[in-house]
Coordinates of C-alpha atoms in Angstrom, one line a residue:
Chain A
X1 CA -9.5 8.4 25.1
X2 CA -9.7 12.2 23.4
X3 CA -6.7 14.6 23.3
X4 CA -7.1 17.5 24.6
X5 CA -4.7 19.4 22.0
X6 CA -5.7 18.2 18.3
X7 CA -2.4 18.9 16.7
X8 CA -0.5 16.4 15.0
X9 CA 2.8 15.5 15.6
X10 CA 5.2 16.0 13.2
X11 CA 5.9 12.5 12.7
X12 CA 2.1 12.4 11.8
X13 CA 2.5 14.9 9.4
X14 CA 5.7 13.0 7.9
X15 CA 3.5 10.2 7.5
X16 CA 0.5 11.7 6.3
X17 CA 2.9 12.9 3.8
X18 CA 5.0 9.6 2.4
X19 CA 1.8 6.7 2.6
X20 CA -1.3 10.0 1.7
X21 CA -3.5 9.1 4.6
X22 CA -3.6 8.9 8.7
X23 CA -6.0 7.0 10.9
X24 CA -6.5 8.8 13.8
X25 CA -8.5 6.7 16.6
X26 CA -11.0 7.6 19.1
X27 CA -11.2 11.3 18.0
X28 CA -15.1 11.3 18.7
X29 CA -16.9 9.4 21.7
X30 CA -19.6 6.9 21.5
X31 CA -22.6 10.2 23.3
X32 CA -20.9 11.7 19.8
X33 CA -21.3 9.1 17.5
X34 CA -25.0 8.2 18.7
X35 CA -26.0 11.8 18.3
X36 CA -24.6 11.2 14.6
X37 CA -26.3 8.4 14.0
X38 CA -29.9 10.0 15.5
X39 CA -29.4 12.8 13.2
X40 CA -28.6 10.9 10.4
X41 CA -31.0 8.7 10.7
X42 CA -33.9 11.2 10.7
X43 CA -32.6 13.4 7.8
X44 CA -32.0 10.3 5.6
X45 CA -35.5 9.2 6.6
X46 CA -36.9 12.8 5.8
X47 CA -34.7 12.6 2.0
X48 CA -35.4 9.0 0.7
X49 CA -39.6 10.3 1.5
X50 CA -39.4 12.6 -1.1
X51 CA -37.1 10.8 -3.7
X52 CA -38.1 8.1 -6.2
X53 CA -37.3 4.6 -5.4
X54 CA -37.2 3.8 -9.1
X55 CA -34.7 6.3 -9.8
X56 CA -30.7 4.7 -10.3
X57 CA -28.1 6.5 -8.0
X58 CA -24.6 5.4 -7.1
X59 CA -25.3 6.5 -3.5
X60 CA -27.4 8.8 -1.6
X61 CA -25.4 11.3 0.3
X62 CA -26.5 14.8 1.2
X63 CA -24.8 18.5 2.3
X64 CA -24.1 18.7 6.2
X65 CA -24.2 22.3 7.1
X66 CA -28.3 22.5 7.6
X67 CA -30.3 23.3 10.5
X68 CA -31.7 19.9 10.9
X69 CA -28.4 18.4 11.3
X70 CA -27.3 20.7 13.9
X71 CA -24.4 18.6 15.6
X72 CA -23.4 17.7 12.4
X73 CA -23.3 20.2 10.8
X74 CA -21.3 22.0 14.1
X75 CA -18.7 19.7 13.3
X76 CA -16.3 21.6 11.1
X77 CA -16.4 24.3 13.3
X78 CA -15.0 21.7 16.1
X79 CA -11.1 22.1 16.6
X80 CA -10.9 17.9 15.7
X81 CA -12.2 18.1 12.4
X82 CA -10.4 21.7 11.2
X83 CA -6.8 21.9 13.7
X84 CA -5.2 18.9 11.7
X85 CA -6.8 19.7 8.3
X86 CA -5.2 23.0 8.4
X87 CA -2.1 21.4 9.1
X88 CA -1.8 19.4 6.2
X89 CA -3.2 21.6 3.7
X90 CA -2.5 25.3 5.1
X91 CA -4.2 27.3 7.5
X92 CA -6.2 29.5 5.0
X93 CA -7.8 26.1 3.4
X94 CA -11.7 25.8 3.3
X95 CA -14.0 22.9 3.7
X96 CA -15.7 23.3 0.4
X97 CA -17.6 19.6 0.9
X98 CA -18.8 18.5 4.1
X99 CA -21.2 15.3 3.1
X100 CA -23.3 12.6 5.0
X101 CA -23.6 9.6 2.6
X102 CA -25.6 6.3 2.4
X103 CA -23.9 3.3 0.4
X104 CA -25.4 0.1 -0.1
X105 CA -22.9 -1.2 -2.5
X106 CA -19.0 -1.8 -2.5
X107 CA -17.0 1.0 -4.0
X108 CA -14.4 0.0 -6.2
X109 CA -10.7 1.3 -6.8
X110 CA -10.6 5.3 -7.5
X111 CA -9.1 8.1 -6.6
X112 CA -11.1 11.6 -6.2
X113 CA -9.2 13.2 -7.8
X114 CA -6.5 13.2 -10.3
X115 CA -5.5 16.8 -11.5
X116 CA -2.5 17.7 -9.3
X117 CA -3.2 21.3 -9.7
X118 CA -5.9 21.5 -6.6
X119 CA -4.4 19.5 -3.5
X120 CA -7.9 18.6 -1.4
X121 CA -7.6 16.3 1.4
X122 CA -11.4 14.0 2.7
X123 CA -11.8 13.5 6.2
X124 CA -13.9 10.3 6.5
X125 CA -15.9 9.0 9.6
X126 CA -17.7 5.6 9.4
X127 CA -20.7 5.8 11.8
X128 CA -20.6 1.6 12.0
X129 CA -17.9 -0.2 12.7
X130 CA -15.9 -1.6 9.6
X131 CA -14.0 -5.1 8.9
X132 CA -12.2 -5.8 5.7
X133 CA -15.0 -8.1 4.6
X134 CA -17.7 -5.5 6.0
X135 CA -17.1 -1.8 4.1
X136 CA -13.8 -1.3 5.7
X137 CA -12.2 1.8 3.5
X138 CA -9.1 0.2 2.1
X139 CA -6.3 2.6 0.6
X140 CA -3.0 2.1 -1.7
X141 CA 0.0 3.7 0.5
X142 CA 1.6 6.6 -1.6
X143 CA -0.6 6.4 -4.5
X144 CA -1.3 9.9 -3.8
X145 CA 2.0 10.6 -6.0
X146 CA 3.6 9.7 -9.3
X147 CA 4.8 7.2 -10.2
X148 CA 1.9 5.2 -8.3
X149 CA -0.9 7.0 -8.8
X150 CA -0.7 7.8 -12.3
X151 CA 0.6 3.9 -13.1
X152 CA -2.7 3.0 -11.1
X153 CA -4.8 5.2 -14.4
X154 CA -2.3 3.7 -17.2
X155 CA -3.0 -0.3 -15.7
X156 CA -6.6 0.4 -16.1
X157 CA -7.4 0.0 -12.3
X158 CA -10.3 2.2 -12.3
X159 CA -14.1 1.6 -11.6
X160 CA -16.1 2.8 -9.5
X161 CA -18.1 -0.5 -10.0
X162 CA -15.7 -3.4 -10.0
X163 CA -16.6 -4.8 -13.1
X164 CA -15.4 -1.1 -14.9
X165 CA -11.7 -1.9 -13.8
X166 CA -10.0 -3.1 -17.2
X167 CA -7.2 -4.6 -15.0
X168 CA -9.6 -6.6 -12.8
X169 CA -11.4 -8.0 -16.1
X170 CA -8.2 -8.6 -17.7
X171 CA -6.4 -10.8 -14.7
X172 CA -9.1 -11.5 -13.2
X173 CA -9.1 -10.3 -9.9
X174 CA -11.0 -9.0 -7.3
X175 CA -10.9 -5.6 -6.1
X176 CA -10.1 -7.3 -2.9
X177 CA -7.0 -9.1 -4.2
X178 CA -5.3 -5.6 -4.7
X179 CA -2.4 -5.0 -2.1
X180 CA -3.1 -2.0 0.3
X181 CA -3.3 -0.7 3.6
X182 CA -7.5 -1.7 5.3
X183 CA -9.2 1.1 7.9
X184 CA -10.5 -1.3 9.7
X185 CA -12.7 0.9 12.4
X186 CA -15.1 1.7 15.0
X187 CA -17.0 4.6 15.0
X188 CA -15.2 8.2 16.3
X189 CA -12.3 6.9 14.4
X190 CA -11.1 9.2 11.1
X191 CA -9.0 8.8 8.5
X192 CA -7.8 11.6 6.2
X193 CA -6.7 11.2 2.9
X194 CA -5.4 13.4 -0.3
X195 CA -8.5 12.8 -2.6
X196 CA -5.2 12.0 -5.1
X197 CA -5.3 8.7 -3.0
X198 CA -6.3 5.7 -4.7
X199 CA -9.1 3.9 -2.2
X200 CA -12.2 1.6 -2.2
X201 CA -14.5 -0.5 0.4
X202 CA -15.5 -4.3 -0.4
X203 CA -18.3 -6.1 1.3
X204 CA -20.9 -2.9 1.4
X205 CA -24.5 -3.5 2.6
X206 CA -27.7 -1.5 2.5
X207 CA -26.8 2.1 4.4
X208 CA -23.4 1.9 4.9
X209 CA -22.9 5.5 6.8
X210 CA -19.9 7.9 6.2
X211 CA -20.0 11.5 7.1
X212 CA -17.0 13.2 5.5
X213 CA -15.1 16.4 5.4
X214 CA -13.1 17.7 2.3
X215 CA -10.8 20.9 2.6
X216 CA -8.9 22.5 -0.6
X217 CA -5.6 23.9 -0.1
X218 CA -5.5 28.1 -1.0
X219 CA -4.6 28.2 -4.8
X220 CA -1.8 30.3 -5.0
X221 CA 0.0 29.2 -8.7
X222 CA -1.1 30.3 -11.7
X223 CA -2.0 26.2 -12.6
X224 CA -3.6 26.2 -9.0
X225 CA -6.0 28.8 -9.6
X226 CA -6.7 27.8 -12.7
X227 CA -7.3 24.2 -11.7
X228 CA -10.1 26.0 -8.7
X229 CA -11.8 28.4 -11.8
X230 CA -12.2 24.9 -13.5
X231 CA -13.6 23.2 -10.5
X232 CA -15.9 26.1 -9.6
X233 CA -17.0 26.1 -13.5
X234 CA -17.6 22.2 -13.2
X235 CA -19.3 22.3 -9.3
X236 CA -22.9 22.6 -10.2
X237 CA -22.7 19.4 -12.7
X238 CA -20.3 17.4 -10.6
X239 CA -23.1 17.9 -7.4
X240 CA -25.6 16.8 -9.7
X241 CA -23.6 13.5 -10.8
X242 CA -22.5 13.0 -7.5
X243 CA -26.8 12.6 -6.5
X244 CA -26.3 15.2 -3.6
X245 CA -29.9 16.3 -2.0
X246 CA -29.6 19.8 -0.9
X247 CA -27.9 23.1 -0.8
X248 CA -24.0 22.3 0.2
X249 CA -23.8 26.2 1.7
X250 CA -27.5 26.1 3.7
X251 CA -28.7 30.2 4.3
X252 CA -28.3 29.2 8.3
X253 CA -24.9 28.1 8.1
X254 CA -23.9 31.0 5.9
X255 CA -25.6 33.5 8.7
X256 CA -22.8 32.6 10.8
X257 CA -25.0 33.3 13.9
X258 CA -22.4 32.6 16.2
X259 CA -20.1 34.7 14.5
X260 CA -17.5 32.8 14.2
X261 CA -14.1 34.1 12.5
X262 CA -12.9 31.0 10.7
X263 CA -16.5 30.4 9.2
X264 CA -16.1 34.2 8.3
X265 CA -13.3 33.3 6.6
X266 CA -14.5 30.4 4.8
X267 CA -17.9 31.8 3.4
X268 CA -16.0 35.1 2.2
X269 CA -13.2 32.6 0.4
X270 CA -16.8 30.5 -1.0
X271 CA -18.2 34.1 -2.2
X272 CA -14.7 34.7 -3.6
X273 CA -14.4 31.8 -5.8
X274 CA -18.2 31.7 -6.5
X275 CA -18.8 28.1 -4.7
X276 CA -21.6 29.5 -3.2
X277 CA -23.5 31.1 -6.3
X278 CA -23.0 27.9 -8.3
X279 CA -25.1 25.8 -5.8
X280 CA -27.6 27.6 -7.5
X281 CA -26.9 26.8 -10.8
Chain B
X1 CA 4.7 -21.1 -22.9
X2 CA 4.9 -17.9 -20.6
X3 CA 5.0 -18.8 -17.0
X4 CA 3.3 -15.3 -16.1
X5 CA 0.5 -13.3 -17.7
X6 CA 1.1 -9.9 -19.4
X7 CA -1.1 -9.4 -15.9
X8 CA 0.5 -10.4 -13.7
X9 CA 4.0 -8.8 -14.6
X10 CA 1.7 -5.5 -14.6
X11 CA 1.1 -6.3 -11.3
X12 CA 4.8 -7.3 -10.7
X13 CA 5.9 -4.2 -11.7
X14 CA 3.4 -2.0 -10.3
X15 CA 3.6 -3.5 -6.9
X16 CA 7.2 -4.3 -6.5
X17 CA 5.7 -8.2 -5.7
X18 CA 3.5 -10.9 -6.7
X19 CA 2.2 -14.5 -4.8
X20 CA 2.0 -17.5 -7.6
X21 CA 0.2 -20.2 -5.9
X22 CA 0.6 -23.7 -5.8
X23 CA 3.7 -23.7 -7.7
X24 CA 5.0 -27.0 -5.8
X25 CA 2.8 -30.4 -5.2
X26 CA 2.5 -31.9 -2.1
X27 CA 5.1 -34.4 -3.6
X28 CA 7.8 -31.5 -4.0
X29 CA 7.6 -30.4 -0.7
X30 CA 7.7 -33.6 0.9
X31 CA 10.9 -33.6 -0.5
X32 CA 11.7 -30.0 0.2
X33 CA 10.8 -30.6 3.8
X34 CA 13.1 -33.5 4.2
X35 CA 16.0 -32.3 2.5
X36 CA 15.5 -29.0 4.3
X37 CA 15.2 -30.9 7.6
X38 CA 17.9 -33.4 6.7
X39 CA 20.8 -30.5 6.2
X40 CA 19.7 -28.4 9.7
X41 CA 20.2 -31.5 11.2
X42 CA 23.6 -32.5 9.6
X43 CA 24.4 -28.6 10.7
X44 CA 23.2 -28.6 14.0
X45 CA 25.0 -31.9 14.2
X46 CA 28.4 -30.1 13.3
X47 CA 28.1 -27.1 15.8
X48 CA 29.7 -27.4 19.2
X49 CA 26.5 -26.6 21.2
X50 CA 24.5 -28.6 18.7
X51 CA 22.5 -25.4 17.9
X52 CA 21.9 -22.4 15.4
X53 CA 21.5 -18.8 15.2
X54 CA 18.5 -16.8 15.2
X55 CA 18.7 -16.0 11.7
X56 CA 20.4 -19.1 10.0
X57 CA 21.3 -19.7 6.5
X58 CA 22.7 -22.1 4.1
X59 CA 23.2 -23.0 0.6
X60 CA 21.2 -25.2 -1.1
X61 CA 23.4 -26.1 -4.2
X62 CA 25.1 -28.7 -3.1
X63 CA 24.6 -32.4 -3.5
X64 CA 23.8 -33.4 -0.3
X65 CA 19.7 -31.5 -1.6
X66 CA 19.6 -32.6 -4.8
X67 CA 15.8 -31.2 -5.5
X68 CA 16.8 -27.6 -4.0
X69 CA 19.7 -27.6 -6.0
X70 CA 18.1 -27.5 -9.4
X71 CA 15.5 -25.0 -8.5
X72 CA 17.0 -22.0 -9.8
X73 CA 16.8 -24.1 -13.2
X74 CA 13.3 -25.1 -13.1
X75 CA 11.5 -23.2 -15.5
X76 CA 8.8 -22.4 -13.4
X77 CA 11.9 -20.5 -11.1
X78 CA 14.0 -18.9 -14.5
X79 CA 11.7 -18.5 -16.6
X80 CA 9.4 -17.0 -15.0
X81 CA 12.8 -14.6 -13.5
X82 CA 14.0 -13.9 -17.2
X83 CA 10.3 -12.8 -17.6
X84 CA 10.4 -9.7 -14.9
X85 CA 14.1 -8.7 -15.3
X86 CA 15.1 -9.9 -19.3
X87 CA 16.6 -13.2 -20.1
X88 CA 19.8 -12.3 -19.4
X89 CA 19.1 -12.6 -15.5
X90 CA 21.4 -14.3 -13.0
X91 CA 20.8 -17.1 -10.6
X92 CA 23.3 -16.4 -7.5
X93 CA 22.1 -17.8 -4.5
X94 CA 19.6 -20.6 -3.8
X95 CA 19.4 -20.8 0.1
X96 CA 17.7 -22.6 3.3
X97 CA 16.4 -20.2 5.6
X98 CA 15.4 -20.9 9.3
X99 CA 14.4 -17.9 11.2
X100 CA 13.2 -16.9 15.0
X101 CA 11.1 -14.1 15.5
X102 CA 10.5 -10.5 13.7
X103 CA 11.9 -9.4 11.0
X104 CA 12.4 -5.5 10.5
X105 CA 11.2 -3.2 7.9
X106 CA 14.2 -3.4 5.2
X107 CA 14.7 -3.6 1.4
X108 CA 17.5 -6.2 0.0
X109 CA 19.0 -3.8 -2.5
X110 CA 22.5 -2.5 -1.2
X111 CA 23.2 0.1 -4.1
X112 CA 21.0 2.3 -5.6
X113 CA 22.0 0.3 -9.5
X114 CA 21.5 -3.0 -8.6
X115 CA 19.0 -4.4 -9.0
X116 CA 17.8 -7.9 -8.4
X117 CA 14.9 -10.0 -7.3
X118 CA 13.6 -13.0 -4.4
X119 CA 11.8 -16.0 -4.9
X120 CA 10.1 -17.1 -1.2
X121 CA 8.9 -20.6 -0.9
X122 CA 8.1 -20.8 2.8
X123 CA 7.3 -24.1 3.9
X124 CA 4.6 -23.7 6.7
X125 CA 1.4 -21.9 6.3
X126 CA 2.0 -18.3 7.1
X127 CA -0.6 -15.2 7.9
X128 CA 0.1 -11.8 8.9
X129 CA 0.1 -12.8 12.6
X130 CA 2.6 -16.0 12.2
X131 CA 5.8 -14.7 9.8
X132 CA 3.5 -14.4 6.8
X133 CA 5.7 -12.0 4.7
X134 CA 4.3 -8.2 4.7
X135 CA 5.0 -5.3 2.2
X136 CA 4.5 -2.1 1.4
X137 CA 3.5 -1.8 -1.9
X138 CA 5.0 0.0 -4.4
X139 CA 7.7 1.2 -2.2
X140 CA 10.3 -0.3 -4.9
X141 CA 9.7 3.1 -7.4
X142 CA 11.3 6.5 -5.9
X143 CA 10.8 8.6 -4.9
X144 CA 9.1 6.6 -2.4
X145 CA 11.6 4.1 -1.7
X146 CA 13.4 6.5 -0.7
X147 CA 11.2 8.3 1.5
X148 CA 10.6 5.3 3.8
X149 CA 14.1 5.7 5.2
X150 CA 13.2 9.1 6.4
X151 CA 10.4 8.5 8.6
X152 CA 9.7 6.5 11.6
X153 CA 8.6 3.1 11.0
X154 CA 8.9 1.6 14.4
X155 CA 6.5 4.1 16.1
X156 CA 3.7 3.6 18.6
X157 CA 2.1 6.6 17.3
X158 CA 1.8 5.7 13.1
X159 CA 1.2 2.6 11.7
X160 CA 3.1 1.2 8.5
X161 CA 0.9 0.1 6.3
X162 CA 1.1 -3.1 5.0
X163 CA 0.0 -5.8 2.9
X164 CA 0.4 -9.4 4.4
X165 CA 1.4 -11.7 2.0
X166 CA -0.6 -14.8 3.4
X167 CA 0.8 -18.2 1.7
X168 CA 0.4 -21.9 1.8
X169 CA 3.6 -24.2 1.3
X170 CA 3.4 -24.7 -2.2
X171 CA 3.5 -20.8 -3.4
X172 CA 6.1 -18.7 -3.8
X173 CA 6.4 -15.1 -3.3
X174 CA 8.5 -13.0 -5.7
X175 CA 9.9 -9.5 -5.1
X176 CA 11.9 -6.6 -6.4
X177 CA 15.2 -6.4 -3.8
X178 CA 14.1 -3.0 -3.7
X179 CA 10.4 -3.3 -2.1
X180 CA 10.3 -2.5 1.7
X181 CA 9.4 -5.6 3.4
X182 CA 8.9 -7.2 7.0
X183 CA 7.8 -10.1 8.8
X184 CA 6.0 -10.4 12.3
X185 CA 4.7 -13.0 15.2
X186 CA 6.7 -15.5 13.3
X187 CA 7.6 -18.5 15.2
X188 CA 10.9 -19.9 16.6
X189 CA 11.0 -22.3 13.6
X190 CA 10.1 -19.9 10.6
X191 CA 11.8 -22.1 7.6
X192 CA 11.6 -20.4 3.9
X193 CA 13.9 -21.3 0.6
X194 CA 14.9 -18.6 -1.4
X195 CA 16.5 -18.3 -4.9
X196 CA 17.9 -14.7 -5.6
X197 CA 18.4 -13.3 -9.3
X198 CA 20.2 -10.1 -10.3
X199 CA 19.4 -8.1 -13.2
X200 CA 22.4 -8.1 -15.8
X201 CA 24.0 -4.4 -15.5
X202 CA 23.7 -3.0 -19.0
X203 CA 25.1 0.4 -17.8
X204 CA 28.2 1.7 -15.9
X205 CA 26.1 2.5 -12.9
X206 CA 24.7 -0.8 -13.1
X207 CA 27.9 -2.4 -13.4
X208 CA 29.8 -0.4 -10.4
X209 CA 26.4 -1.8 -8.9
X210 CA 27.3 -4.9 -9.4
X211 CA 30.7 -4.8 -8.0
X212 CA 29.5 -3.3 -5.1
X213 CA 26.9 -6.1 -4.9
X214 CA 29.8 -8.4 -4.8
X215 CA 31.3 -6.9 -1.4
X216 CA 28.2 -6.1 0.1
X217 CA 26.9 -9.8 -0.7
X218 CA 30.0 -11.2 1.3
X219 CA 29.6 -9.3 4.5
X220 CA 25.7 -10.3 4.6
X221 CA 27.1 -13.9 3.9
X222 CA 29.4 -13.5 7.6
X223 CA 27.1 -11.4 9.1
X224 CA 24.3 -14.2 8.8
X225 CA 26.8 -16.6 9.6
X226 CA 26.0 -18.7 6.9
X227 CA 26.9 -22.0 6.8
X228 CA 29.4 -23.6 4.1
X229 CA 30.0 -21.7 0.7
X230 CA 27.5 -20.3 -1.3
X231 CA 28.6 -22.4 -4.1
X232 CA 29.4 -25.4 -4.0
X233 CA 31.7 -26.9 -6.1
X234 CA 30.0 -30.0 -7.0
X235 CA 27.2 -27.1 -8.5
X236 CA 30.1 -25.1 -10.1
X237 CA 30.9 -28.4 -12.2
X238 CA 28.0 -28.2 -14.1
X239 CA 27.6 -32.3 -14.4
X240 CA 24.4 -31.8 -16.4
X241 CA 26.4 -29.5 -19.1
X242 CA 23.4 -27.0 -18.8
X243 CA 24.1 -23.6 -20.9
X244 CA 22.3 -21.7 -18.6
X245 CA 24.1 -22.4 -15.4
X246 CA 27.3 -22.1 -17.7
X247 CA 26.4 -18.6 -18.3
X248 CA 25.3 -17.5 -14.5
X249 CA 28.5 -19.7 -13.6
X250 CA 30.9 -17.3 -16.2
X251 CA 29.1 -13.8 -14.9
X252 CA 29.5 -15.0 -11.7
X253 CA 33.2 -15.8 -12.0
X254 CA 33.9 -12.6 -14.1
X255 CA 32.1 -10.4 -11.1
X256 CA 34.2 -12.1 -8.4
X257 CA 30.8 -13.9 -6.8
X258 CA 32.6 -16.6 -7.2
X259 CA 36.4 -16.6 -6.2
X260 CA 39.1 -18.6 -8.1
X261 CA 39.8 -20.9 -5.2
X262 CA 35.9 -22.1 -5.0
X263 CA 36.2 -22.7 -9.2

């Protein structure tokens, strides 16, 4: 059942703070998920046509904010995405990345971010059912915070590909042996986690699909501001490394034809920090 | 030869527990089952209603359970404990436990400066749905450990993220007392043998914590309505003159875990 009020309870917020992630079930309906998959199908087909099949890529991904995927693009303006995000990282937080991702393999253990001067959260929705053996996201509770966050780095667990993890290599363990919470999900469920939180997925298969919506906390302290400036500086290079195809901030989205005040605030912030200009570099 | 590899020690220190597979052979398990069953029957027979409470345990240090009574000194156990908590660790209990139903989320640490680890050998195959040991990885460390005291662990709104230590007879789960753990969906006859070790206190706070532990242990012992004495005179007599056991006994006397009347 879809709840009318999308606010998180105090208990849910506390859970997120302590464990570094939060699960919400049945956030989107079956019909809505079907629409997302339809848009995903057509957009992926178009993009793959223009891609060199021999090119080695981690995974196919493209920004959601474009006129070819109008429903997915509209989700950032949907309270089911922004309302809890604002509760978790601030009313003045901003969605910097929003992507569709098509994976074709496992994702080994990693945090998306290790610099604690930038606070970002990621909302992930899988467009297919997931289980432990078939692509479910795994998270290590409380690994967004030290000492666990740093301990996992120190022991050498990190490796986007399993073979890259020094700890797994030396111990003879596989990624699935690492103790964690497994987010088995149905399309329409959403997991939100701090990008510092360690996560992985095993049992990958071709065209394993997610839509992601990342919100950044507005930086206030000197160290946070410096870290955000560095983030902007590295933005174009990071996007190239990830192989993201297309503009993150499409001109149509920037036009804000419905004059949403929230989106207008986001656009002003993105311009102020230089993210929009950075996507053309 | 070291029992644990460097990576296994790293795993334990990082996540607060580790599972060792196939530690006991089928022959050893048969003996453990037999000694467990015999003790349980004896105890049931001695009770007026022939029944035992939901959570019930008794010491394995008596001569009636010769195999189990020697487990704390088995190199697979004590040398592993020494690798994890230092060569001066002390075996403070070896029990059989019969449990019924769920065990809710808790830690076994009673004082912030009292450190210990538990070896748990389950005598039946267990998975997440029928009573396997559930653990919150990394919860032995601060500040995560304390934060868990302040969140609602039994709410329908949230799911406590856990890892299920599915196990087969012969496996051992070792965990830090501070690690949050639970068990749900267990049968009416869940059986396990446990051996507890304390870290030798090194600081004034740890010494205080150890004295505090004596009081707590007495209360827990009474609450669980444990059967018989924790330290059987036969074990305290140390008939094999084991130097390691003698060190443990001396330590247990020094801190008051063994009362003079038990000696």
